[in-house]
Amino acid sequence: MSAPAYRTFLGQRVWPGSFLKVYYPFFFSGAFAFFLFSFAHTKMMDNPTNKWMNIVKDVSDATGKQKLRNDATKWYEEQLAKEASAGHAAGAAASH
């Protein structure tokens, strides 16, 4: 048995032809899209408003404010307890 007279690749018949002639539009459009998306990403990340850092800063500020609120609440409860133990009217009213 002799080899077939035509080319084969993975058992399939193939014809000699230019690969680039058929696929060059896809190569160009893929490269164009890659660089366009890369450019857009860079421009959005260099945004002067810096949205993401502002979000982190807001959360950090809110955490600091919450700590102050907790300290103030604790202080107020301690003052009420002192007044109640001393028998003041405000403390007595608050404890009833």
Short mmCIF file of C-alpha atoms in Angstrom, two decimals:
data_model
loop_
_atom_site.label_atom_id
_atom_site.label_comp_id
_atom_site.label_asym_id
_atom_site.label_seq_id
_atom_site.Cartn_x
_atom_site.Cartn_y
_atom_site.Cartn_z
CA MET A 1 0.00 0.00 0.00
CA SER A 2 1.45 3.37 -0.94
CA ALA A 3 0.90 6.81 0.55
CA PRO A 4 -1.97 8.86 -0.81
CA ALA A 5 -1.18 11.34 -3.57
CA TYR A 6 -2.52 14.26 -1.53
CA ARG A 7 -1.44 15.83 1.74
CA THR A 8 -3.04 14.75 4.99
CA PHE A 9 -3.13 16.25 8.45
CA LEU A 10 -4.60 14.19 11.30
CA GLY A 11 -6.16 11.91 8.73
CA GLN A 12 -7.91 14.73 6.88
CA ARG A 13 -7.12 15.83 3.36
CA VAL A 14 -5.54 19.30 3.19
CA TRP A 15 -4.84 21.59 0.29
CA PRO A 16 -1.82 23.84 0.08
CA GLY A 17 -3.00 27.37 0.71
CA SER A 18 -2.02 30.52 2.47
CA PHE A 19 -3.09 30.62 6.10
CA LEU A 20 -2.55 34.38 6.39
CA LYS A 21 -4.56 35.18 3.27
CA VAL A 22 -7.69 33.83 4.95
CA TYR A 23 -7.15 34.93 8.55
CA TYR A 24 -5.36 38.29 8.35
CA PRO A 25 -8.54 40.33 9.10
CA PHE A 26 -8.98 38.43 12.36
CA PHE A 27 -5.35 38.97 13.34
CA PHE A 28 -5.59 42.70 12.70
CA SER A 29 -8.94 43.14 14.42
CA GLY A 30 -7.81 41.08 17.42
CA ALA A 31 -4.64 43.12 17.83
CA PHE A 32 -6.58 46.37 17.40
CA ALA A 33 -9.16 45.34 20.01
CA PHE A 34 -6.44 44.27 22.46
CA PHE A 35 -4.61 47.59 22.27
CA LEU A 36 -7.83 49.61 22.27
CA PHE A 37 -9.08 47.88 25.43
CA SER A 38 -5.66 48.26 27.02
CA PHE A 39 -5.67 51.99 26.24
CA ALA A 40 -9.21 52.41 27.59
CA HIS A 41 -8.33 50.51 30.76
CA THR A 42 -5.27 52.67 31.36
CA LYS A 43 -7.25 55.88 30.84
CA MET A 44 -10.00 54.76 33.22
CA MET A 45 -7.53 53.70 35.91
CA ASP A 46 -5.78 57.10 35.67
CA ASN A 47 -9.05 58.91 36.34
CA PRO A 48 -8.32 62.03 38.44
CA THR A 49 -11.38 61.51 40.65
CA ASN A 50 -9.86 58.19 41.79
CA LYS A 51 -13.22 56.66 42.65
CA TRP A 52 -11.87 53.53 44.32
CA MET A 53 -9.52 55.36 46.68
CA ASN A 54 -12.42 57.64 47.63
CA ILE A 55 -14.51 54.59 48.52
CA VAL A 56 -11.72 53.21 50.72
CA LYS A 57 -11.29 56.62 52.37
CA ASP A 58 -15.04 56.92 53.04
CA VAL A 59 -15.15 53.50 54.68
CA SER A 60 -12.09 54.33 56.78
CA ASP A 61 -13.63 57.65 57.88
CA ALA A 62 -16.91 55.93 58.74
CA THR A 63 -15.02 53.39 60.86
CA GLY A 64 -13.29 56.20 62.75
CA LYS A 65 -16.60 57.98 63.33
CA GLN A 66 -18.17 54.76 64.59
CA LYS A 67 -15.33 54.35 67.11
CA LEU A 68 -16.02 57.89 68.37
CA ARG A 69 -19.75 57.11 68.64
CA ASN A 70 -19.01 53.96 70.61
CA ASP A 71 -16.71 55.86 72.98
CA ALA A 72 -19.33 58.59 73.48
CA THR A 73 -22.05 56.02 74.17
CA LYS A 74 -19.83 54.23 76.66
CA TRP A 75 -19.02 57.52 78.41
CA TYR A 76 -22.72 58.45 78.55
CA GLU A 77 -23.67 55.09 80.03
CA GLU A 78 -20.91 55.46 82.65
CA GLN A 79 -22.25 58.91 83.56
CA LEU A 80 -25.77 57.52 83.95
CA ALA A 81 -24.44 54.73 86.15
CA LYS A 82 -22.55 57.25 88.34
CA GLU A 83 -25.64 59.41 88.71
CA ALA A 84 -27.77 56.39 89.55
CA SER A 85 -25.31 55.22 92.20
CA ALA A 86 -25.18 58.73 93.69
CA GLY A 87 -28.99 58.84 93.88
CA HIS A 88 -29.52 61.80 91.57
CA ALA A 89 -32.98 62.29 90.12
CA ALA A 90 -31.88 61.91 86.51
CA GLY A 91 -30.05 58.70 87.29
CA ALA A 92 -32.92 57.38 89.36
CA ALA A 93 -35.38 58.19 86.59
CA ALA A 94 -33.17 56.53 84.00
CA SER A 95 -32.79 53.37 86.05
CA HIS A 96 -36.56 52.87 86.56
#
